């Protein structure tokens, strides 16, 4: 095995308990589990992505370049005069003709108009809601396996495989699944999909409209994302019909875009708000667990069964200036990365049929490696937009030095490692998509984050499981419930999914969240968290 490939693998000794039968009955048995890790992507940064980040940074570079020059010239001119001379020049000895004054005013007005017209509108997050299913849909890990056995859809080998995955997944005993998936009937039907969609979407939207006191008819833009379930009429049409929204609403339905689609939907909503002033936009992010349920025997397609659980989020955005005072967050940056041009990335999460013609999501063994490459590109592009200047300078200088002089190294001198930026200096809170325990472990190691930084992601995975594109909102709800969000804090939401895509969104808190709302999904169990894992 090549050195690079071997570095991506890690081994773990697993205690499998006491053997119940066979020649080794009564004795402890162990097995060696080989896991594929995320690549150490901070040690192999491409310069082009850093340049892309700086390109985003200087889109309005003309103002950054000209304003300091004008200030310096004005300061030098004024600083060379005494107070008496300045007063005499302004009032006692004016030599300004009408043409000069008009020309100056025209240049000033023109510059100010160009700046105001080119400046993007501020986007505010008024509030958000996360759906919490009823307790009768709650299952423990043991109940999950037992219900899967009673459904009669799996053989013993498939059940044992799912049991091992669930036990090491980081998921707790209070996640939610639809009742239909554990019946002996086919649950991947349009009827069951629509029923689940109505439950989670309307539940989240009812809470959102109640919290914000915004009428559904006031919403001008609606964006819904659900990767697997895409009926006709669309999910966005279901919402419009249910709430009787206005006829000129701009509605969009995003499908097949994976767990990072929530940020893509935010990006679309932002663009629409930039083009349509004085408007509200609602973004709904969800996934249908029952419609995606796989009843076959292909192990790579059984993995989603073990991780995905019910959930939905609804977010209200506004570009109205009068919403400044009541908004919770302002949108700072969105950075999107797409690796779909690479064949391996394109097929690493792939929907297809198995040999028995059962439809499901096939997860590639190379997922961790491919995800690491997309993450590397995304955070390298994001860095120049959010990192303090000192971190940017150190990172860029060591990167250029390594690129020019120390990239390959020699036998006597090892290659120069790039400076690893401290992203904890850029953000106070981290909401990393709760895909699974292994992914969160590797992200924490690569980004050198503390347990406190990863707490919201781990606790969301434990309490609600992988709720796909809505998981980053359950994490933010956790931070608010713990009253950790203060005025001026920066929140980084990071999500990744099929395609392969990795997307980031950065929010800045506009006020302190003193106490969670009564509809916060964590209120019933907040005193038990964080739990030891």
PDB file of N, CA and C in Angstrom, residues 402-450:
ATOM      1  N   UNK A 402       6.605  28.303   1.166  1.00  0.00           N
ATOM      2  CA  UNK A 402       6.591  26.862   0.895  1.00  0.00           C
ATOM      3  C   UNK A 402       6.451  26.589  -0.597  1.00  0.00           C
ATOM      4  N   UNK A 403       5.629  27.405  -1.269  1.00  0.00           N
ATOM      5  CA  UNK A 403       5.404  27.221  -2.702  1.00  0.00           C
ATOM      6  C   UNK A 403       6.673  27.509  -3.513  1.00  0.00           C
ATOM      7  N   UNK A 404       7.432  28.518  -3.086  1.00  0.00           N
ATOM      8  CA  UNK A 404       8.607  28.932  -3.856  1.00  0.00           C
ATOM      9  C   UNK A 404       9.874  28.177  -3.464  1.00  0.00           C
ATOM     10  N   UNK A 405      10.036  27.884  -2.171  1.00  0.00           N
ATOM     11  CA  UNK A 405      11.325  27.369  -1.710  1.00  0.00           C
ATOM     12  C   UNK A 405      11.248  26.018  -1.012  1.00  0.00           C
ATOM     13  N   UNK A 406      10.216  25.803  -0.208  1.00  0.00           N
ATOM     14  CA  UNK A 406      10.243  24.606   0.640  1.00  0.00           C
ATOM     15  C   UNK A 406       9.167  23.613   0.365  1.00  0.00           C
ATOM     16  N   UNK A 407       8.601  23.613  -0.832  1.00  0.00           N
ATOM     17  CA  UNK A 407       7.460  22.756  -1.109  1.00  0.00           C
ATOM     18  C   UNK A 407       7.778  21.278  -1.100  1.00  0.00           C
ATOM     19  N   UNK A 408       8.862  20.874  -1.777  1.00  0.00           N
ATOM     20  CA  UNK A 408       9.149  19.444  -1.917  1.00  0.00           C
ATOM     21  C   UNK A 408      10.110  18.934  -0.858  1.00  0.00           C
ATOM     22  N   UNK A 409      10.982  19.806  -0.374  1.00  0.00           N
ATOM     23  CA  UNK A 409      11.939  19.377   0.622  1.00  0.00           C
ATOM     24  C   UNK A 409      13.015  18.482   0.024  1.00  0.00           C
ATOM     25  N   UNK A 410      13.833  17.910   0.883  1.00  0.00           N
ATOM     26  CA  UNK A 410      14.919  17.018   0.462  1.00  0.00           C
ATOM     27  C   UNK A 410      15.132  15.975   1.541  1.00  0.00           C
ATOM     28  N   UNK A 411      16.114  15.114   1.313  1.00  0.00           N
ATOM     29  CA  UNK A 411      16.376  14.078   2.311  1.00  0.00           C
ATOM     30  C   UNK A 411      16.886  14.674   3.611  1.00  0.00           C
ATOM     31  N   UNK A 412      17.707  15.688   3.496  1.00  0.00           N
ATOM     32  CA  UNK A 412      18.276  16.305   4.694  1.00  0.00           C
ATOM     33  C   UNK A 412      17.334  17.296   5.353  1.00  0.00           C
ATOM     34  N   UNK A 413      16.444  17.898   4.559  1.00  0.00           N
ATOM     35  CA  UNK A 413      15.549  18.920   5.088  1.00  0.00           C
ATOM     36  C   UNK A 413      14.113  18.598   4.698  1.00  0.00           C
ATOM     37  N   UNK A 414      13.227  18.350   5.655  1.00  0.00           N
ATOM     38  CA  UNK A 414      11.838  18.032   5.333  1.00  0.00           C
ATOM     39  C   UNK A 414      11.128  19.252   4.757  1.00  0.00           C
ATOM     40  N   UNK A 415      10.029  19.039   4.012  1.00  0.00           N
ATOM     41  CA  UNK A 415       9.300  20.172   3.429  1.00  0.00           C
ATOM     42  C   UNK A 415       8.718  21.082   4.504  1.00  0.00           C
ATOM     43  N   UNK A 416       8.662  22.359   4.193  1.00  0.00           N
ATOM     44  CA  UNK A 416       8.115  23.344   5.115  1.00  0.00           C
ATOM     45  C   UNK A 416       6.601  23.197   5.199  1.00  0.00           C
ATOM     46  N   UNK A 417       6.081  23.100   6.414  1.00  0.00           N
ATOM     47  CA  UNK A 417       4.631  22.984   6.591  1.00  0.00           C
ATOM     48  C   UNK A 417       4.005  24.369   6.594  1.00  0.00           C
ATOM     49  N   UNK A 418       2.843  24.524   5.953  1.00  0.00           N
ATOM     50  CA  UNK A 418       2.189  25.836   5.975  1.00  0.00           C
ATOM     51  C   UNK A 418       1.665  26.155   7.363  1.00  0.00           C
ATOM     52  N   UNK A 419       1.552  27.430   7.646  1.00  0.00           N
ATOM     53  CA  UNK A 419       0.973  27.867   8.911  1.00  0.00           C
ATOM     54  C   UNK A 419      -0.522  27.550   8.898  1.00  0.00           C
ATOM     55  N   UNK A 420      -0.997  26.918   9.953  1.00  0.00           N
ATOM     56  CA  UNK A 420      -2.400  26.537  10.046  1.00  0.00           C
ATOM     57  C   UNK A 420      -3.158  27.661  10.727  1.00  0.00           C
ATOM     58  N   UNK A 421      -4.057  28.366  10.015  1.00  0.00           N
ATOM     59  CA  UNK A 421      -4.781  29.474  10.634  1.00  0.00           C
ATOM     60  C   UNK A 421      -5.654  28.987  11.793  1.00  0.00           C
ATOM     61  N   UNK A 422      -5.797  29.835  12.777  1.00  0.00           N
ATOM     62  CA  UNK A 422      -6.640  29.523  13.925  1.00  0.00           C
ATOM     63  C   UNK A 422      -8.033  30.079  13.661  1.00  0.00           C
ATOM     64  N   UNK A 423      -8.947  29.214  13.215  1.00  0.00           N
ATOM     65  CA  UNK A 423     -10.299  29.667  12.893  1.00  0.00           C
ATOM     66  C   UNK A 423     -11.097  30.030  14.135  1.00  0.00           C
ATOM     67  N   UNK A 424     -10.577  29.684  15.303  1.00  0.00           N
ATOM     68  CA  UNK A 424     -11.247  30.093  16.541  1.00  0.00           C
ATOM     69  C   UNK A 424     -11.136  31.600  16.747  1.00  0.00           C
ATOM     70  N   UNK A 425     -10.176  32.245  16.079  1.00  0.00           N
ATOM     71  CA  UNK A 425     -10.053  33.700  16.148  1.00  0.00           C
ATOM     72  C   UNK A 425     -11.062  34.400  15.241  1.00  0.00           C
ATOM     73  N   UNK A 426     -11.607  33.662  14.273  1.00  0.00           N
ATOM     74  CA  UNK A 426     -12.557  34.245  13.322  1.00  0.00           C
ATOM     75  C   UNK A 426     -13.998  34.054  13.758  1.00  0.00           C
ATOM     76  N   UNK A 427     -14.275  32.995  14.539  1.00  0.00           N
ATOM     77  CA  UNK A 427     -15.655  32.680  14.910  1.00  0.00           C
ATOM     78  C   UNK A 427     -15.747  32.377  16.399  1.00  0.00           C
ATOM     79  N   UNK A 428     -16.873  32.760  16.962  1.00  0.00           N
ATOM     80  CA  UNK A 428     -17.162  32.397  18.347  1.00  0.00           C
ATOM     81  C   UNK A 428     -17.949  31.094  18.441  1.00  0.00           C
ATOM     82  N   UNK A 429     -18.684  30.746  17.371  1.00  0.00           N
ATOM     83  CA  UNK A 429     -19.533  29.553  17.415  1.00  0.00           C
ATOM     84  C   UNK A 429     -19.409  28.778  16.109  1.00  0.00           C
ATOM     85  N   UNK A 430     -19.457  27.448  16.228  1.00  0.00           N
ATOM     86  CA  UNK A 430     -19.307  26.555  15.081  1.00  0.00           C
ATOM     87  C   UNK A 430     -20.523  25.634  15.007  1.00  0.00           C
ATOM     88  N   UNK A 431     -21.144  25.599  13.834  1.00  0.00           N
ATOM     89  CA  UNK A 431     -22.262  24.688  13.572  1.00  0.00           C
ATOM     90  C   UNK A 431     -21.895  23.834  12.371  1.00  0.00           C
ATOM     91  N   UNK A 432     -21.258  22.706  12.634  1.00  0.00           N
ATOM     92  CA  UNK A 432     -20.796  21.788  11.595  1.00  0.00           C
ATOM     93  C   UNK A 432     -21.850  20.716  11.379  1.00  0.00           C
ATOM     94  N   UNK A 433     -22.196  20.469  10.134  1.00  0.00           N
ATOM     95  CA  UNK A 433     -23.230  19.485   9.804  1.00  0.00           C
ATOM     96  C   UNK A 433     -22.995  18.172  10.543  1.00  0.00           C
ATOM     97  N   UNK A 434     -24.000  17.732  11.293  1.00  0.00           N
ATOM     98  CA  UNK A 434     -23.894  16.527  12.121  1.00  0.00           C
ATOM     99  C   UNK A 434     -24.088  15.279  11.270  1.00  0.00           C
ATOM    100  N   UNK A 435     -23.090  14.968  10.437  1.00  0.00           N
ATOM    101  CA  UNK A 435     -23.192  13.822   9.540  1.00  0.00           C
ATOM    102  C   UNK A 435     -22.971  12.510  10.270  1.00  0.00           C
ATOM    103  N   UNK A 436     -22.007  12.472  11.182  1.00  0.00           N
ATOM    104  CA  UNK A 436     -21.678  11.259  11.909  1.00  0.00           C
ATOM    105  C   UNK A 436     -20.505  11.513  12.834  1.00  0.00           C
ATOM    106  N   UNK A 437     -20.325  10.638  13.793  1.00  0.00           N
ATOM    107  CA  UNK A 437     -19.279  10.819  14.801  1.00  0.00           C
ATOM    108  C   UNK A 437     -17.891  10.842  14.165  1.00  0.00           C
ATOM    109  N   UNK A 438     -17.635   9.933  13.224  1.00  0.00           N
ATOM    110  CA  UNK A 438     -16.316   9.874  12.612  1.00  0.00           C
ATOM    111  C   UNK A 438     -15.962  11.153  11.866  1.00  0.00           C
ATOM    112  N   UNK A 439     -16.923  11.708  11.149  1.00  0.00           N
ATOM    113  CA  UNK A 439     -16.683  12.941  10.402  1.00  0.00           C
ATOM    114  C   UNK A 439     -16.391  14.098  11.353  1.00  0.00           C
ATOM    115  N   UNK A 440     -17.174  14.205  12.430  1.00  0.00           N
ATOM    116  CA  UNK A 440     -16.959  15.279  13.401  1.00  0.00           C
ATOM    117  C   UNK A 440     -15.604  15.139  14.095  1.00  0.00           C
ATOM    118  N   UNK A 441     -15.198  13.909  14.398  1.00  0.00           N
ATOM    119  CA  UNK A 441     -13.889  13.686  15.013  1.00  0.00           C
ATOM    120  C   UNK A 441     -12.760  14.180  14.118  1.00  0.00           C
ATOM    121  N   UNK A 442     -12.847  13.847  12.840  1.00  0.00           N
ATOM    122  CA  UNK A 442     -11.781  14.223  11.915  1.00  0.00           C
ATOM    123  C   UNK A 442     -11.770  15.732  11.651  1.00  0.00           C
ATOM    124  N   UNK A 443     -12.941  16.347  11.586  1.00  0.00           N
ATOM    125  CA  UNK A 443     -12.993  17.793  11.408  1.00  0.00           C
ATOM    126  C   UNK A 443     -12.398  18.515  12.612  1.00  0.00           C
ATOM    127  N   UNK A 444     -12.706  18.028  13.785  1.00  0.00           N
ATOM    128  CA  UNK A 444     -12.147  18.636  14.986  1.00  0.00           C
ATOM    129  C   UNK A 444     -10.629  18.521  14.998  1.00  0.00           C
ATOM    130  N   UNK A 445     -10.114  17.378  14.591  1.00  0.00           N
ATOM    131  CA  UNK A 445      -8.663  17.187  14.576  1.00  0.00           C
ATOM    132  C   UNK A 445      -7.998  18.086  13.536  1.00  0.00           C
ATOM    133  N   UNK A 446      -8.566  18.163  12.346  1.00  0.00           N
ATOM    134  CA  UNK A 446      -7.941  18.936  11.278  1.00  0.00           C
ATOM    135  C   UNK A 446      -7.985  20.439  11.543  1.00  0.00           C
ATOM    136  N   UNK A 447      -9.104  20.933  12.063  1.00  0.00           N
ATOM    137  CA  UNK A 447      -9.244  22.363  12.306  1.00  0.00           C
ATOM    138  C   UNK A 447      -8.792  22.768  13.698  1.00  0.00           C
ATOM    139  N   UNK A 448      -8.331  21.795  14.492  1.00  0.00           N
ATOM    140  CA  UNK A 448      -7.826  22.039  15.840  1.00  0.00           C
ATOM    141  C   UNK A 448      -8.860  22.773  16.696  1.00  0.00           C
ATOM    142  N   UNK A 449     -10.092  22.274  16.644  1.00  0.00           N
ATOM    143  CA  UNK A 449     -11.176  22.854  17.422  1.00  0.00           C
ATOM    144  C   UNK A 449     -11.270  22.163  18.780  1.00  0.00           C
ATOM    145  N   UNK A 450     -11.784  22.887  19.754  1.00  0.00           N
ATOM    146  CA  UNK A 450     -11.939  22.329  21.093  1.00  0.00           C
ATOM    147  C   UNK A 450     -13.249  21.547  21.198  1.00  0.00           C
TER     148      UNK A 450
END
